[in-house]
mmCIF file of C-alpha atoms in Angstrom:
data_model
loop_
_atom_site.group_PDB
_atom_site.id
_atom_site.type_symbol
_atom_site.label_atom_id
_atom_site.label_comp_id
_atom_site.label_asym_id
_atom_site.label_seq_id
_atom_site.Cartn_x
_atom_site.Cartn_y
_atom_site.Cartn_z
ATOM 1 C CA UNK A 1 94.561 81.783 111.762
ATOM 2 C CA UNK A 2 91.948 81.069 114.408
ATOM 3 C CA UNK A 3 91.375 84.202 116.516
ATOM 4 C CA UNK A 4 91.813 82.430 119.844
ATOM 5 C CA UNK A 5 95.061 80.864 118.722
ATOM 6 C CA UNK A 6 96.324 84.332 117.755
ATOM 7 C CA UNK A 7 95.131 85.932 120.992
ATOM 8 C CA UNK A 8 96.717 83.297 123.214
ATOM 9 C CA UNK A 9 100.033 83.086 121.391
ATOM 10 C CA UNK A 10 101.067 86.722 121.075
ATOM 11 C CA UNK A 11 103.942 87.060 123.534
ATOM 12 C CA UNK A 12 106.324 89.962 123.801
ATOM 13 C CA UNK A 13 109.047 89.025 121.328
ATOM 14 C CA UNK A 14 112.543 90.231 122.182
ATOM 15 C CA UNK A 15 114.660 88.085 119.834
ATOM 16 C CA UNK A 16 114.176 88.766 116.149
ATOM 17 C CA UNK A 17 115.620 87.602 112.861
ATOM 18 C CA UNK A 18 117.340 90.115 110.594
ATOM 19 C CA UNK A 19 114.689 89.673 107.904
ATOM 20 C CA UNK A 20 112.627 92.350 106.196
ATOM 21 C CA UNK A 21 108.840 92.552 106.388
ATOM 22 C CA UNK A 22 106.873 92.895 103.127
ATOM 23 C CA UNK A 23 105.335 96.347 102.789
ATOM 24 C CA UNK A 24 101.967 94.779 101.976
ATOM 25 C CA UNK A 25 101.989 93.061 105.381
ATOM 26 C CA UNK A 26 102.876 96.317 107.130
ATOM 27 C CA UNK A 27 99.969 98.070 105.449
ATOM 28 C CA UNK A 28 97.611 95.231 106.416
ATOM 29 C CA UNK A 29 98.737 95.456 110.046
ATOM 30 C CA UNK A 30 98.262 99.232 110.161
ATOM 31 C CA UNK A 31 94.912 99.122 108.380
ATOM 32 C CA UNK A 32 93.721 96.579 110.928
ATOM 33 C CA UNK A 33 94.949 98.736 113.818
ATOM 34 C CA UNK A 34 93.003 101.620 112.323
ATOM 35 C CA UNK A 35 89.756 99.690 112.902
ATOM 36 C CA UNK A 36 90.131 99.949 116.685
ATOM 37 C CA UNK A 37 87.450 101.743 118.715
ATOM 38 C CA UNK A 38 88.195 105.174 120.180
ATOM 39 C CA UNK A 39 86.352 107.871 122.096
ATOM 40 C CA UNK A 40 83.939 109.718 119.767
ATOM 41 C CA UNK A 41 85.594 107.737 116.962
ATOM 42 C CA UNK A 42 88.412 110.292 117.128
ATOM 43 C CA UNK A 43 90.991 107.805 115.843
ATOM 44 C CA UNK A 44 93.761 109.899 117.432
ATOM 45 C CA UNK A 45 96.655 107.647 116.424
ATOM 46 C CA UNK A 46 99.556 108.471 114.125
ATOM 47 C CA UNK A 47 102.281 106.003 113.169
ATOM 48 C CA UNK A 48 105.869 106.679 112.150
ATOM 49 C CA UNK A 49 107.188 103.573 110.375
ATOM 50 C CA UNK A 50 110.953 103.446 110.838
ATOM 51 C CA UNK A 51 112.863 101.119 108.508
ATOM 52 C CA UNK A 52 116.104 103.012 107.886
ATOM 53 C CA UNK A 53 119.007 101.385 109.752
ATOM 54 C CA UNK A 54 120.528 104.645 110.941
ATOM 55 C CA UNK A 55 117.192 105.737 112.385
ATOM 56 C CA UNK A 56 116.738 102.362 114.080
ATOM 57 C CA UNK A 57 120.207 102.733 115.575
ATOM 58 C CA UNK A 58 119.152 106.129 116.924
ATOM 59 C CA UNK A 59 116.151 104.530 118.594
ATOM 60 C CA UNK A 60 118.386 101.833 120.044
ATOM 61 C CA UNK A 61 120.787 104.443 121.433
ATOM 62 C CA UNK A 62 117.908 106.295 123.104
ATOM 63 C CA UNK A 63 116.513 103.051 124.499
ATOM 64 C CA UNK A 64 119.873 101.891 125.839
ATOM 65 C CA UNK A 65 120.457 105.086 127.780
ATOM 66 C CA UNK A 66 117.142 104.484 129.561
ATOM 67 C CA UNK A 67 117.304 100.725 130.048
ATOM 68 C CA UNK A 68 120.259 100.771 132.485
ATOM 69 C CA UNK A 69 118.655 103.155 135.016
ATOM 70 C CA UNK A 70 115.292 101.418 134.587
ATOM 71 C CA UNK A 71 116.578 97.948 135.464
ATOM 72 C CA UNK A 72 118.405 99.376 138.494
ATOM 73 C CA UNK A 73 115.265 101.020 139.895
ATOM 74 C CA UNK A 74 112.526 98.683 138.671
ATOM 75 C CA UNK A 75 114.181 95.251 138.861
ATOM 76 C CA UNK A 76 117.358 95.305 140.964
ATOM 77 C CA UNK A 77 116.159 97.931 143.482
ATOM 78 C CA UNK A 78 119.331 97.782 145.514
ATOM 79 C CA UNK A 79 119.099 94.044 146.171
ATOM 80 C CA UNK A 80 122.311 92.040 146.242
ATOM 81 C CA UNK A 81 120.538 88.721 145.625
ATOM 82 C CA UNK A 82 118.083 88.440 142.766
ATOM 83 C CA UNK A 83 115.437 85.842 142.097
ATOM 84 C CA UNK A 84 115.825 83.550 139.120
ATOM 85 C CA UNK A 85 112.985 85.422 137.430
ATOM 86 C CA UNK A 86 114.702 88.791 137.932
ATOM 87 C CA UNK A 87 118.012 87.475 136.603
ATOM 88 C CA UNK A 88 116.233 86.171 133.506
ATOM 89 C CA UNK A 89 114.385 89.478 133.044
ATOM 90 C CA UNK A 90 117.655 91.425 133.188
ATOM 91 C CA UNK A 91 119.415 89.113 130.742
ATOM 92 C CA UNK A 92 116.508 89.266 128.307
ATOM 93 C CA UNK A 93 116.256 93.024 128.668
ATOM 94 C CA UNK A 94 119.993 93.494 128.134
ATOM 95 C CA UNK A 95 119.859 91.401 124.970
ATOM 96 C CA UNK A 96 116.811 93.287 123.681
ATOM 97 C CA UNK A 97 118.475 96.666 124.270
ATOM 98 C CA UNK A 98 121.724 95.547 122.636
ATOM 99 C CA UNK A 99 120.015 94.199 119.514
ATOM 100 C CA UNK A 100 117.077 96.567 119.084
ATOM 101 C CA UNK A 101 118.321 97.935 115.758
ATOM 102 C CA UNK A 102 118.162 94.436 114.247
ATOM 103 C CA UNK A 103 114.360 94.541 114.270
ATOM 104 C CA UNK A 104 113.526 95.535 110.683
ATOM 105 C CA UNK A 105 110.622 97.826 111.550
ATOM 106 C CA UNK A 106 110.158 100.181 114.464
ATOM 107 C CA UNK A 107 106.710 101.711 114.838
ATOM 108 C CA UNK A 108 106.479 104.925 116.831
ATOM 109 C CA UNK A 109 102.902 105.492 117.967
ATOM 110 C CA UNK A 110 101.753 109.059 118.603
ATOM 111 C CA UNK A 111 98.582 110.551 120.058
ATOM 112 C CA UNK A 112 97.011 113.530 118.307
ATOM 113 C CA UNK A 113 96.278 115.551 121.436
ATOM 114 C CA UNK A 114 93.892 118.127 119.884
ATOM 115 C CA UNK A 115 91.565 115.311 118.803
ATOM 116 C CA UNK A 116 90.998 114.509 122.478
ATOM 117 C CA UNK A 117 90.004 118.162 123.118
ATOM 118 C CA UNK A 118 91.858 118.465 126.393
ATOM 119 C CA UNK A 119 95.120 120.238 127.132
ATOM 120 C CA UNK A 120 97.933 117.920 128.072
ATOM 121 C CA UNK A 121 98.623 117.946 131.809
ATOM 122 C CA UNK A 122 95.493 119.933 132.662
ATOM 123 C CA UNK A 123 92.953 118.957 135.322
ATOM 124 C CA UNK A 124 90.585 117.869 132.562
ATOM 125 C CA UNK A 125 93.341 115.731 131.079
ATOM 126 C CA UNK A 126 93.854 113.927 134.382
ATOM 127 C CA UNK A 127 90.086 113.478 134.741
ATOM 128 C CA UNK A 128 89.834 112.063 131.209
ATOM 129 C CA UNK A 129 92.956 109.915 131.571
ATOM 130 C CA UNK A 130 91.095 106.676 130.853
ATOM 131 C CA UNK A 131 89.267 108.026 127.808
ATOM 132 C CA UNK A 132 92.433 109.529 126.321
ATOM 133 C CA UNK A 133 94.717 106.536 126.586
ATOM 134 C CA UNK A 134 91.835 104.110 126.219
ATOM 135 C CA UNK A 135 91.495 105.551 122.734
ATOM 136 C CA UNK A 136 95.052 104.504 121.892
ATOM 137 C CA UNK A 137 95.789 101.081 123.327
ATOM 138 C CA UNK A 138 93.038 99.155 121.502
ATOM 139 C CA UNK A 139 94.745 100.185 118.244
ATOM 140 C CA UNK A 140 98.100 99.021 119.597
ATOM 141 C CA UNK A 141 96.636 95.678 120.652
ATOM 142 C CA UNK A 142 94.968 95.175 117.269
ATOM 143 C CA UNK A 143 98.268 96.027 115.600
ATOM 144 C CA UNK A 144 100.133 93.397 117.602
ATOM 145 C CA UNK A 145 97.452 90.738 117.090
ATOM 146 C CA UNK A 146 97.257 91.304 113.348
ATOM 147 C CA UNK A 147 101.048 91.136 113.137
ATOM 148 C CA UNK A 148 100.931 87.791 114.958
ATOM 149 C CA UNK A 149 98.333 86.494 112.511
ATOM 150 C CA UNK A 150 100.873 87.162 109.750
ATOM 151 C CA UNK A 151 103.691 85.431 111.626
ATOM 152 C CA UNK A 152 105.268 88.720 112.715
ATOM 153 C CA UNK A 153 106.373 89.206 116.311
ATOM 154 C CA UNK A 154 106.142 92.419 118.295
ATOM 155 C CA UNK A 155 107.042 94.082 121.542
ATOM 156 C CA UNK A 156 105.529 97.189 123.051
ATOM 157 C CA UNK A 157 107.559 99.547 125.212
ATOM 158 C CA UNK A 158 106.818 102.993 126.618
ATOM 159 C CA UNK A 159 110.461 103.531 127.549
ATOM 160 C CA UNK A 160 111.061 106.277 124.978
ATOM 161 C CA UNK A 161 108.373 108.487 126.491
ATOM 162 C CA UNK A 162 111.104 109.576 128.923
ATOM 163 C CA UNK A 163 112.976 111.096 125.982
ATOM 164 C CA UNK A 164 109.930 112.221 124.041
ATOM 165 C CA UNK A 165 111.307 115.619 123.060
ATOM 166 C CA UNK A 166 114.508 114.161 121.611
ATOM 167 C CA UNK A 167 112.610 111.406 119.801
ATOM 168 C CA UNK A 168 110.158 113.868 118.271
ATOM 169 C CA UNK A 169 112.941 116.234 117.247
ATOM 170 C CA UNK A 170 114.852 113.470 115.469
ATOM 171 C CA UNK A 171 111.808 112.301 113.518
ATOM 172 C CA UNK A 172 110.367 115.762 112.891
ATOM 173 C CA UNK A 173 107.174 115.199 114.866
ATOM 174 C CA UNK A 174 105.215 118.407 115.645
ATOM 175 C CA UNK A 175 104.858 119.454 119.274
ATOM 176 C CA UNK A 176 101.109 118.813 119.487
ATOM 177 C CA UNK A 177 101.610 115.044 119.161
ATOM 178 C CA UNK A 178 102.408 112.890 122.187
ATOM 179 C CA UNK A 179 104.637 109.825 122.034
ATOM 180 C CA UNK A 180 102.781 106.804 123.399
ATOM 181 C CA UNK A 181 104.823 103.718 122.524
ATOM 182 C CA UNK A 182 107.536 102.091 120.481
ATOM 183 C CA UNK A 183 106.619 98.784 118.851
ATOM 184 C CA UNK A 184 109.445 96.863 117.147
ATOM 185 C CA UNK A 185 108.205 94.361 114.572
ATOM 186 C CA UNK A 186 110.024 91.395 113.068
ATOM 187 C CA UNK A 187 110.089 87.658 112.647
ATOM 188 C CA UNK A 188 110.869 85.855 115.923
ATOM 189 C CA UNK A 189 113.937 83.644 116.020
ATOM 190 C CA UNK A 190 112.159 80.963 118.063
ATOM 191 C CA UNK A 191 108.536 81.003 116.938
ATOM 192 C CA UNK A 192 105.582 81.904 119.150
ATOM 193 C CA UNK A 193 104.927 80.549 122.616
ATOM 194 C CA UNK A 194 101.913 80.931 124.847
ATOM 195 C CA UNK A 195 102.924 83.651 127.341
ATOM 196 C CA UNK A 196 102.761 82.881 131.052
ATOM 197 C CA UNK A 197 99.719 84.343 132.777
ATOM 198 C CA UNK A 198 98.246 83.732 136.207
ATOM 199 C CA UNK A 199 94.824 82.013 136.164
ATOM 200 C CA UNK A 200 91.953 84.431 135.685
ATOM 201 C CA UNK A 201 89.360 82.612 137.822
ATOM 202 C CA UNK A 202 90.545 84.036 141.179
ATOM 203 C CA UNK A 203 90.091 87.526 139.703
ATOM 204 C CA UNK A 204 86.519 87.103 138.452
ATOM 205 C CA UNK A 205 83.799 88.433 140.766
ATOM 206 C CA UNK A 206 80.171 87.313 140.467
ATOM 207 C CA UNK A 207 78.113 90.507 140.591
ATOM 208 C CA UNK A 208 79.770 91.731 143.799
ATOM 209 C CA UNK A 209 83.396 92.023 144.871
ATOM 210 C CA UNK A 210 82.890 89.628 147.784
ATOM 211 C CA UNK A 211 81.440 86.867 145.613
ATOM 212 C CA UNK A 212 83.922 84.710 143.748
ATOM 213 C CA UNK A 213 82.909 83.302 140.407
ATOM 214 C CA UNK A 214 81.736 79.720 141.023
ATOM 215 C CA UNK A 215 84.295 77.152 140.047
ATOM 216 C CA UNK A 216 83.102 74.497 137.606
ATOM 217 C CA UNK A 217 82.423 71.156 139.254
ATOM 218 C CA UNK A 218 85.135 68.595 138.784
ATOM 219 C CA UNK A 219 84.216 65.697 136.577
ATOM 220 C CA UNK A 220 84.044 62.402 138.430
#
């Protein structure tokens, strides 16, 4: 597929078909993610590929216990009247949480902390925040884009970081690794749509914050 078509049609997919993903495609996706840049070429990512139904149900149970409080504090926020957008977000989120185990593959992404050479939570860790996590998310983005190129949908959530210890214990992950994200993968039930984004032009600055990027002249 054309790169720009892939990059502009990789939405967060929350409705998946109950259809398995070929192992060869999974390997291709992960090998592509492994080509991402990282600080000092540390490549600090580790992936746990979860395909067993019981394990996926465990992930769903963990996610569901977090989704309810999250939507109350992050979306509803004590309001009695919600916007149409908020109502849609809640409905979509409820459906995603209720059907998470259907997604045939769950990828748990972990950060190898020692490779970043800073102690988690230390002053140096806070100072190097951008370098640490900036060495992880390019791999996640490449993973999602390569999945899209193969017709596989994805969603990224950091929700499980709130129950990191329980997640790591269930999957036998050593203490020195940090949970970064959960990425369900599967075939979307409604294809791929261009996700809504605000125009970028108002957020481009021409050499100085106070200078807006010149708008192209309208054709007469």
